[in-house]
Amino acid sequence: MTRDAPWGHRPIALLVPLACLAWALIVTGAQLDREARARPALAPFVPPPFRSFAQAAIVEQGLARGTDPAALYPQARRLLLRRPIASENLTLFGLSALRAGDQQRALQAFGLAASRGWHDDIPQYMALVDAARGGRWDDAALRLRALLQTQASEPAIRQAIMPFMASPPGRAALARLLADNSDFQYPLLSIARTTLAPPQFRALLQHLASHRARIDCHALNRLVSRWLDQGIATAARDTWDGLCASADTASHADRGFSDTATPFAWQLQPRDDLPLHVDPHDASLSYRNPDSGPHSIAVRRLLLSPGAHRFRMSGRPADGQTFPTLRLRCSGGGPSLSLHALSGMGAEQSATIPDHCPVQKLELIAPKGSVTGLHLTIDGG
């Protein structure tokens, strides 16, 4: 009995190194799977029993490469069986199911992904489309809000706003979303202008006009100013006049040199050695330039129609001195426009606005000297 004891324990002794080897294989497989998360090229080399992150990489690569849906869909189902909680995996499964023609399961997967991972663009967009198709516009607006909050790509936002424009209830829901979230007004209107046809954009502005009290006009001032500097006239005028302007601050209003925070107001450019004074009673401008060189003192954006226009200056230049020089150019990288003197001292000049110049920028250049009570009026010729 004593001699046979070591032989009886030999199978147990053999199990120890085998167990160690099995454990090493498990650890190695798990480490390789984790490595595949950072280096997707390693995913095919991970043994199938250990694929978790690697399985997601395989499905993602298959989608990118256009793998046959019949081969890819089983891989996606295997991924979901192994890691069913992660919203990213639900998204990959949904995309694979969509390519395989299984639209019902795809929408179910996208819906679950949207509820679990609101930062994931694709399921949020798909949930938005599904809500829009069902006329659930408040739900669709929540999905769009999630896309905006996560700073989704501009192409994704472009696609997301299109379902809203298909019907009046959708446009009304989009307008409510903008009114309730002032931080979205600048970026969403910026994207909407380049995405929607002009009639659609005007329709959106009309719905948004019913919420004027909640419009962030400081932000829209910056947006409209940017559009004007790019030479975009119609959307700039419609947005400002429709959402922010009063009778005194509309695009066509002229309040002289008074300080009004509108995209169409004179932007004064004082210097330490060239102070500017605006008379609060008549909105006239006075200055004194002691320097021998001319300096720009004011700039204004204009929406003059094509054709001839006259620029008339009045005021009191100092003895022997002249009015400011006018410089006119088309915004958005357009050409400079010629101004022709119609009277002495440059008090009256004319310019012809061409058809391809919807937005203009007028600049006042002050020579050496002083002018008191300067007014400038513009008349169509």
Short mmCIF file of C-alpha atoms in Angstrom, two decimals:
data_model
loop_
_atom_site.label_atom_id
_atom_site.label_comp_id
_atom_site.label_asym_id
_atom_site.label_seq_id
_atom_site.Cartn_x
_atom_site.Cartn_y
_atom_site.Cartn_z
CA MET A 1 0.00 0.00 0.00
CA THR A 2 2.80 2.33 0.92
CA ARG A 3 4.67 1.74 -2.33
CA ASP A 4 1.60 2.27 -4.51
CA ALA A 5 0.66 5.64 -2.92
CA PRO A 6 2.82 7.89 -5.12
CA TRP A 7 1.34 6.31 -8.28
CA GLY A 8 -2.14 6.99 -7.01
CA HIS A 9 -1.35 10.71 -6.60
CA ARG A 10 0.29 11.05 -10.01
CA PRO A 11 -2.95 12.06 -11.93
CA ILE A 12 -3.56 14.83 -9.42
CA ALA A 13 -0.02 16.05 -9.83
CA LEU A 14 -0.49 16.17 -13.58
CA LEU A 15 -3.61 18.34 -13.20
CA VAL A 16 -1.69 21.16 -11.55
CA PRO A 17 0.44 22.13 -14.58
CA LEU A 18 -2.54 21.59 -16.86
CA ALA A 19 -4.62 23.95 -14.72
CA CYS A 20 -1.80 26.49 -14.78
CA LEU A 21 -1.57 26.19 -18.54
CA ALA A 22 -5.33 26.63 -18.91
CA TRP A 23 -5.25 29.67 -16.65
CA ALA A 24 -2.40 31.15 -18.67
CA LEU A 25 -4.37 30.63 -21.87
CA ILE A 26 -7.42 32.33 -20.35
CA VAL A 27 -5.37 35.28 -19.12
CA THR A 28 -3.60 35.60 -22.46
CA GLY A 29 -6.86 35.44 -24.39
CA ALA A 30 -8.46 38.06 -22.16
CA GLN A 31 -5.44 40.35 -22.43
CA LEU A 32 -5.39 39.96 -26.20
CA ASP A 33 -9.10 40.76 -26.32
CA ARG A 34 -8.56 43.95 -24.30
CA GLU A 35 -5.65 44.88 -26.55
CA ALA A 36 -7.93 44.52 -29.57
CA ARG A 37 -10.05 47.36 -28.19
CA ALA A 38 -7.15 49.77 -28.74
CA ARG A 39 -5.71 47.92 -31.75
CA PRO A 40 -8.61 46.57 -33.83
CA ALA A 41 -6.21 44.91 -36.28
CA LEU A 42 -5.56 42.25 -33.60
CA ALA A 43 -9.24 41.24 -33.42
CA PRO A 44 -9.07 38.32 -35.92
CA PHE A 45 -6.19 36.79 -33.94
CA VAL A 46 -8.16 36.59 -30.70
CA PRO A 47 -9.45 33.00 -30.21
CA PRO A 48 -13.25 32.95 -30.69
CA PRO A 49 -14.04 31.86 -27.11
CA PHE A 50 -12.30 34.99 -25.77
CA ARG A 51 -13.73 37.58 -28.15
CA SER A 52 -15.61 40.38 -26.48
CA PHE A 53 -14.07 43.71 -27.46
CA ALA A 54 -12.54 41.88 -30.40
CA GLN A 55 -15.97 40.76 -31.55
CA ALA A 56 -17.13 44.38 -31.61
CA ALA A 57 -14.06 45.30 -33.66
CA ILE A 58 -14.79 42.50 -36.14
CA VAL A 59 -18.38 43.70 -36.65
CA GLU A 60 -17.29 47.32 -36.94
CA GLN A 61 -14.65 46.42 -39.52
CA GLY A 62 -17.19 44.35 -41.43
CA LEU A 63 -19.57 47.31 -41.60
CA ALA A 64 -16.79 49.60 -42.79
CA ARG A 65 -15.63 47.16 -45.46
CA GLY A 66 -19.09 46.29 -46.72
CA THR A 67 -18.89 42.63 -45.74
CA ASP A 68 -21.67 40.40 -47.06
CA PRO A 69 -24.64 40.96 -44.68
CA ALA A 70 -25.31 37.22 -44.62
CA ALA A 71 -21.87 36.67 -43.08
CA LEU A 72 -21.85 39.80 -40.93
CA TYR A 73 -25.25 39.44 -39.28
CA PRO A 74 -24.32 36.20 -37.39
CA GLN A 75 -21.19 37.94 -36.10
CA ALA A 76 -23.35 40.80 -34.83
CA ARG A 77 -25.73 38.37 -33.10
CA ARG A 78 -22.73 36.70 -31.46
CA LEU A 79 -21.55 40.11 -30.24
CA LEU A 80 -24.94 40.86 -28.71
CA LEU A 81 -25.05 37.50 -26.95
CA ARG A 82 -21.69 38.18 -25.31
CA ARG A 83 -22.13 41.85 -24.41
CA PRO A 84 -25.83 42.80 -24.63
CA ILE A 85 -25.72 45.82 -22.31
CA ALA A 86 -23.35 48.24 -24.07
CA SER A 87 -25.19 50.75 -26.27
CA GLU A 88 -22.32 50.64 -28.78
CA ASN A 89 -22.90 46.93 -29.34
CA LEU A 90 -26.63 47.47 -29.77
CA THR A 91 -25.80 50.11 -32.39
CA LEU A 92 -23.50 47.72 -34.27
CA PHE A 93 -26.16 45.03 -34.15
CA GLY A 94 -28.79 47.46 -35.39
CA LEU A 95 -26.64 48.52 -38.33
CA SER A 96 -25.90 44.89 -39.22
CA ALA A 97 -29.59 43.99 -38.98
CA LEU A 98 -30.48 46.95 -41.18
CA ARG A 99 -28.07 45.79 -43.87
CA ALA A 100 -29.42 42.27 -43.61
CA GLY A 101 -32.96 43.56 -44.19
CA ASP A 102 -34.19 42.91 -40.65
CA GLN A 103 -35.61 46.39 -40.10
CA GLN A 104 -37.78 45.48 -37.11
CA ARG A 105 -34.88 44.16 -35.05
CA ALA A 106 -32.71 47.04 -36.19
CA LEU A 107 -35.21 49.61 -34.88
CA GLN A 108 -35.59 47.68 -31.61
CA ALA A 109 -31.81 47.68 -31.17
CA PHE A 110 -31.53 51.38 -31.96
CA GLY A 111 -34.31 52.17 -29.51
CA LEU A 112 -32.58 50.26 -26.71
CA ALA A 113 -29.23 51.85 -27.58
CA ALA A 114 -30.74 55.34 -27.51
CA SER A 115 -32.20 54.71 -24.05
CA ARG A 116 -28.94 53.33 -22.65
CA GLY A 117 -26.38 55.56 -24.34
CA TRP A 118 -27.70 59.03 -25.20
CA HIS A 119 -24.21 60.09 -26.30
CA ASP A 120 -24.26 57.66 -29.24
CA ASP A 121 -25.21 59.55 -32.42
CA ILE A 122 -26.53 56.71 -34.59
CA PRO A 123 -29.20 55.29 -32.26
CA GLN A 124 -30.32 58.78 -31.32
CA TYR A 125 -30.77 59.63 -34.99
CA MET A 126 -32.61 56.39 -35.72
CA ALA A 127 -34.86 56.90 -32.69
CA LEU A 128 -35.54 60.44 -33.95
CA VAL A 129 -36.54 59.13 -37.39
CA ASP A 130 -38.79 56.49 -35.83
CA ALA A 131 -40.49 59.10 -33.61
CA ALA A 132 -40.96 61.45 -36.57
CA ARG A 133 -42.55 58.72 -38.68
CA GLY A 134 -44.99 58.08 -35.87
CA GLY A 135 -45.79 61.78 -35.44
CA ARG A 136 -44.28 61.83 -31.93
CA TRP A 137 -42.63 65.21 -32.42
CA ASP A 138 -41.84 65.88 -28.78
CA ASP A 139 -39.92 62.60 -28.63
CA ALA A 140 -38.15 63.46 -31.87
CA ALA A 141 -37.18 66.85 -30.43
CA LEU A 142 -35.66 65.14 -27.38
CA ARG A 143 -33.49 63.02 -29.68
CA LEU A 144 -32.37 66.10 -31.59
CA ARG A 145 -31.57 67.80 -28.30
CA ALA A 146 -29.40 64.82 -27.33
CA LEU A 147 -27.52 65.10 -30.63
CA LEU A 148 -26.93 68.81 -30.07
CA GLN A 149 -25.83 68.32 -26.47
CA THR A 150 -23.24 65.74 -27.48
CA GLN A 151 -22.01 68.04 -30.27
CA ALA A 152 -22.79 65.53 -32.99
CA SER A 153 -21.19 66.13 -36.35
CA GLU A 154 -22.70 68.74 -38.66
CA PRO A 155 -23.73 66.13 -41.26
CA ALA A 156 -25.63 64.25 -38.54
CA ILE A 157 -27.47 67.41 -37.48
CA ARG A 158 -28.27 68.19 -41.12
CA GLN A 159 -29.94 64.81 -41.51
CA ALA A 160 -31.69 65.11 -38.16
CA ILE A 161 -33.51 68.37 -38.87
CA MET A 162 -34.93 67.27 -42.22
CA PRO A 163 -37.80 65.13 -40.81
CA PHE A 164 -39.05 68.13 -38.82
CA MET A 165 -39.47 70.23 -41.96
CA ALA A 166 -41.83 67.75 -43.64
CA SER A 167 -44.95 68.97 -41.80
CA PRO A 168 -46.23 71.96 -39.82
CA PRO A 169 -46.31 70.00 -36.51
CA GLY A 170 -42.67 69.04 -37.06
CA ARG A 171 -41.64 72.63 -37.75
CA ALA A 172 -43.56 73.77 -34.68
CA ALA A 173 -41.75 71.18 -32.52
CA LEU A 174 -38.37 72.31 -33.89
CA ALA A 175 -39.28 75.93 -33.14
CA ARG A 176 -40.24 75.00 -29.55
CA LEU A 177 -36.94 73.18 -29.11
CA LEU A 178 -35.03 76.28 -30.22
CA ALA A 179 -37.13 78.59 -28.04
CA ASP A 180 -36.62 76.39 -24.97
CA ASN A 181 -32.85 76.03 -25.52
CA SER A 182 -31.28 79.37 -26.42
CA ASP A 183 -27.80 77.83 -26.57
CA PHE A 184 -28.89 75.87 -29.64
CA GLN A 185 -30.24 78.84 -31.60
CA TYR A 186 -26.94 79.97 -33.10
CA PRO A 187 -25.59 76.55 -34.15
CA LEU A 188 -28.90 75.08 -35.32
CA LEU A 189 -29.95 78.10 -37.38
CA SER A 190 -26.46 78.21 -38.86
CA ILE A 191 -26.80 74.60 -39.99
CA ALA A 192 -30.44 75.00 -41.04
CA ARG A 193 -29.61 77.86 -43.41
CA THR A 194 -27.22 75.68 -45.43
CA THR A 195 -29.41 72.56 -45.20
CA LEU A 196 -32.90 73.81 -45.99
CA ALA A 197 -34.20 75.33 -49.19
CA PRO A 198 -34.96 79.08 -48.78
CA PRO A 199 -38.75 78.53 -48.50
CA GLN A 200 -38.20 75.89 -45.80
CA PHE A 201 -35.86 78.18 -43.88
CA ARG A 202 -38.40 81.01 -44.04
CA ALA A 203 -41.09 78.60 -42.79
CA LEU A 204 -38.91 77.71 -39.81
CA LEU A 205 -38.37 81.39 -39.04
CA GLN A 206 -42.13 81.99 -39.17
CA HIS A 207 -42.73 79.27 -36.58
CA LEU A 208 -39.89 80.58 -34.44
CA ALA A 209 -41.27 84.14 -34.61
CA SER A 210 -44.11 83.10 -32.28
CA HIS A 211 -41.44 82.65 -29.58
CA ARG A 212 -39.69 86.04 -30.06
CA ALA A 213 -39.54 86.70 -26.32
CA ARG A 214 -37.20 83.73 -25.87
CA ILE A 215 -34.84 84.44 -28.74
CA ASP A 216 -31.21 85.16 -27.85
CA CYS A 217 -30.75 88.23 -30.03
CA HIS A 218 -27.18 88.76 -28.84
CA ALA A 219 -26.28 85.39 -30.35
CA LEU A 220 -28.31 86.07 -33.49
CA ASN A 221 -26.58 89.44 -33.85
CA ARG A 222 -23.28 87.56 -34.14
CA LEU A 223 -24.78 84.99 -36.50
CA VAL A 224 -26.40 87.54 -38.81
CA SER A 225 -23.22 89.65 -38.79
CA ARG A 226 -21.26 86.60 -39.87
CA TRP A 227 -23.69 85.91 -42.70
CA LEU A 228 -23.53 89.53 -43.88
CA ASP A 229 -19.73 89.46 -43.90
CA GLN A 230 -19.98 86.34 -46.08
CA GLY A 231 -22.29 88.13 -48.50
CA ILE A 232 -25.46 86.26 -47.45
CA ALA A 233 -28.25 88.79 -47.66
CA THR A 234 -31.71 87.17 -47.67
CA ALA A 235 -31.28 84.79 -44.74
CA ALA A 236 -29.57 87.54 -42.71
CA ARG A 237 -32.37 90.04 -43.31
CA ASP A 238 -35.17 87.51 -42.75
CA THR A 239 -33.61 86.20 -39.54
CA TRP A 240 -32.91 89.59 -37.98
CA ASP A 241 -36.10 91.34 -39.05
CA GLY A 242 -38.27 88.30 -38.28
CA LEU A 243 -36.90 87.38 -34.87
CA CYS A 244 -35.16 90.36 -33.27
CA ALA A 245 -35.74 93.72 -34.95
CA SER A 246 -38.12 96.49 -34.00
CA ALA A 247 -39.12 99.31 -36.32
CA ASP A 248 -36.03 101.25 -35.22
CA THR A 249 -33.56 98.38 -35.53
CA ALA A 250 -34.71 96.62 -38.71
CA SER A 251 -32.33 96.05 -41.59
CA HIS A 252 -33.71 99.05 -43.51
CA ALA A 253 -33.69 101.45 -40.53
CA ASP A 254 -31.20 104.32 -40.33
CA ARG A 255 -30.58 105.70 -36.87
CA GLY A 256 -27.54 107.66 -37.86
CA PHE A 257 -24.45 107.03 -35.78
CA SER A 258 -26.38 106.22 -32.60
CA ASP A 259 -25.05 103.18 -30.78
CA THR A 260 -27.49 100.38 -31.55
CA ALA A 261 -26.55 96.74 -31.15
CA THR A 262 -27.69 95.51 -34.55
CA PRO A 263 -25.78 93.91 -37.43
CA PHE A 264 -26.72 96.91 -39.63
CA ALA A 265 -25.62 99.71 -37.28
CA TRP A 266 -22.49 101.78 -37.69
CA GLN A 267 -19.57 100.13 -35.96
CA LEU A 268 -17.43 102.96 -34.60
CA GLN A 269 -13.67 102.53 -34.42
CA PRO A 270 -12.26 105.15 -32.03
CA ARG A 271 -8.57 105.44 -31.20
CA ASP A 272 -6.77 106.95 -28.25
CA ASP A 273 -5.55 109.78 -30.48
CA LEU A 274 -8.79 110.01 -32.50
CA PRO A 275 -11.82 110.11 -30.20
CA LEU A 276 -15.31 109.93 -31.67
CA HIS A 277 -18.38 111.64 -30.24
CA VAL A 278 -22.01 110.80 -31.11
CA ASP A 279 -24.57 113.50 -30.34
CA PRO A 280 -27.45 111.76 -28.50
CA HIS A 281 -29.98 114.27 -29.85
CA ASP A 282 -29.43 114.01 -33.59
CA ALA A 283 -27.18 110.91 -33.82
CA SER A 284 -24.48 112.91 -35.62
CA LEU A 285 -20.77 112.11 -35.42
CA SER A 286 -17.94 114.46 -34.55
CA TYR A 287 -14.21 113.76 -34.62
CA ARG A 288 -10.79 115.39 -34.73
CA ASN A 289 -7.89 113.62 -36.39
CA PRO A 290 -4.62 115.32 -35.44
CA ASP A 291 -2.56 112.77 -37.39
CA SER A 292 -1.35 113.43 -40.90
CA GLY A 293 -2.49 109.99 -42.05
CA PRO A 294 -6.09 108.93 -42.75
CA HIS A 295 -7.77 106.46 -40.38
CA SER A 296 -10.89 104.33 -40.59
CA ILE A 297 -13.43 105.58 -38.06
CA ALA A 298 -16.67 103.70 -38.83
CA VAL A 299 -17.96 100.72 -40.85
CA ARG A 300 -21.51 99.75 -41.71
CA ARG A 301 -23.10 96.78 -43.50
CA LEU A 302 -25.67 97.63 -46.15
CA LEU A 303 -28.28 95.81 -48.24
CA LEU A 304 -28.54 98.21 -51.17
CA SER A 305 -30.42 96.99 -54.21
CA PRO A 306 -28.68 96.81 -57.59
CA GLY A 307 -28.50 100.16 -59.35
CA ALA A 308 -27.28 103.70 -58.71
CA HIS A 309 -27.21 105.18 -55.20
CA ARG A 310 -26.18 108.56 -53.84
CA PHE A 311 -24.26 109.11 -50.61
CA ARG A 312 -24.74 112.58 -49.10
CA MET A 313 -22.73 113.92 -46.18
CA SER A 314 -23.57 117.03 -44.22
CA GLY A 315 -21.89 118.66 -41.26
CA ARG A 316 -19.28 121.27 -40.44
CA PRO A 317 -15.71 120.52 -41.51
CA ALA A 318 -13.08 122.83 -40.08
CA ASP A 319 -11.89 125.66 -42.31
CA GLY A 320 -10.23 124.40 -45.45
CA GLN A 321 -10.81 120.74 -44.55
CA THR A 322 -12.95 118.04 -46.15
CA PHE A 323 -15.50 115.40 -45.29
CA PRO A 324 -14.36 111.82 -44.68
CA THR A 325 -13.50 109.65 -47.65
CA LEU A 326 -15.99 106.88 -48.44
CA ARG A 327 -14.87 103.37 -49.30
CA LEU A 328 -17.45 100.88 -50.58
CA ARG A 329 -16.93 97.21 -51.34
CA CYS A 330 -18.93 94.03 -51.76
CA SER A 331 -18.96 91.70 -48.75
CA GLY A 332 -17.91 88.09 -48.96
CA GLY A 333 -14.67 88.72 -50.82
CA GLY A 334 -16.31 90.80 -53.55
CA PRO A 335 -14.67 93.71 -55.36
CA SER A 336 -14.32 97.31 -54.29
CA LEU A 337 -16.84 99.65 -55.91
CA SER A 338 -16.06 102.98 -57.51
CA LEU A 339 -17.47 106.14 -55.98
CA HIS A 340 -17.83 109.26 -58.13
CA ALA A 341 -17.80 112.76 -56.64
CA LEU A 342 -20.88 114.83 -57.46
CA SER A 343 -19.92 117.96 -55.51
CA GLY A 344 -16.94 119.73 -54.08
CA MET A 345 -15.38 118.64 -50.77
CA GLY A 346 -16.73 115.13 -51.44
CA ALA A 347 -20.04 115.90 -49.75
CA GLU A 348 -22.03 113.99 -52.37
CA GLN A 349 -20.92 110.87 -54.22
CA SER A 350 -22.54 108.13 -56.28
CA ALA A 351 -21.95 104.42 -56.82
CA THR A 352 -23.60 101.70 -58.88
CA ILE A 353 -24.31 98.41 -57.09
CA PRO A 354 -23.93 95.40 -59.43
CA ASP A 355 -26.29 92.42 -59.45
CA HIS A 356 -23.75 90.07 -57.84
CA CYS A 357 -23.23 92.26 -54.76
CA PRO A 358 -26.16 91.63 -52.35
CA VAL A 359 -24.30 92.87 -49.23
CA GLN A 360 -22.04 95.90 -49.12
CA LYS A 361 -19.68 97.34 -46.54
CA LEU A 362 -19.33 101.11 -46.30
CA GLU A 363 -16.31 102.56 -44.53
CA LEU A 364 -15.58 106.12 -43.41
CA ILE A 365 -11.94 107.22 -43.68
CA ALA A 366 -11.08 110.38 -41.74
CA PRO A 367 -8.28 112.55 -43.15
CA LYS A 368 -6.35 114.98 -40.99
CA GLY A 369 -8.69 117.57 -39.59
CA SER A 370 -12.04 117.69 -37.84
CA VAL A 371 -15.73 117.52 -38.66
CA THR A 372 -18.61 118.37 -36.35
CA GLY A 373 -22.19 117.11 -36.65
CA LEU A 374 -21.56 114.63 -39.49
CA HIS A 375 -24.64 113.01 -41.07
CA LEU A 376 -24.67 110.54 -43.96
CA THR A 377 -27.75 109.61 -45.94
CA ILE A 378 -28.11 107.12 -48.78
CA ASP A 379 -30.67 107.52 -51.55
CA GLY A 380 -31.55 105.27 -54.48
CA GLY A 381 -30.73 106.85 -57.84
#
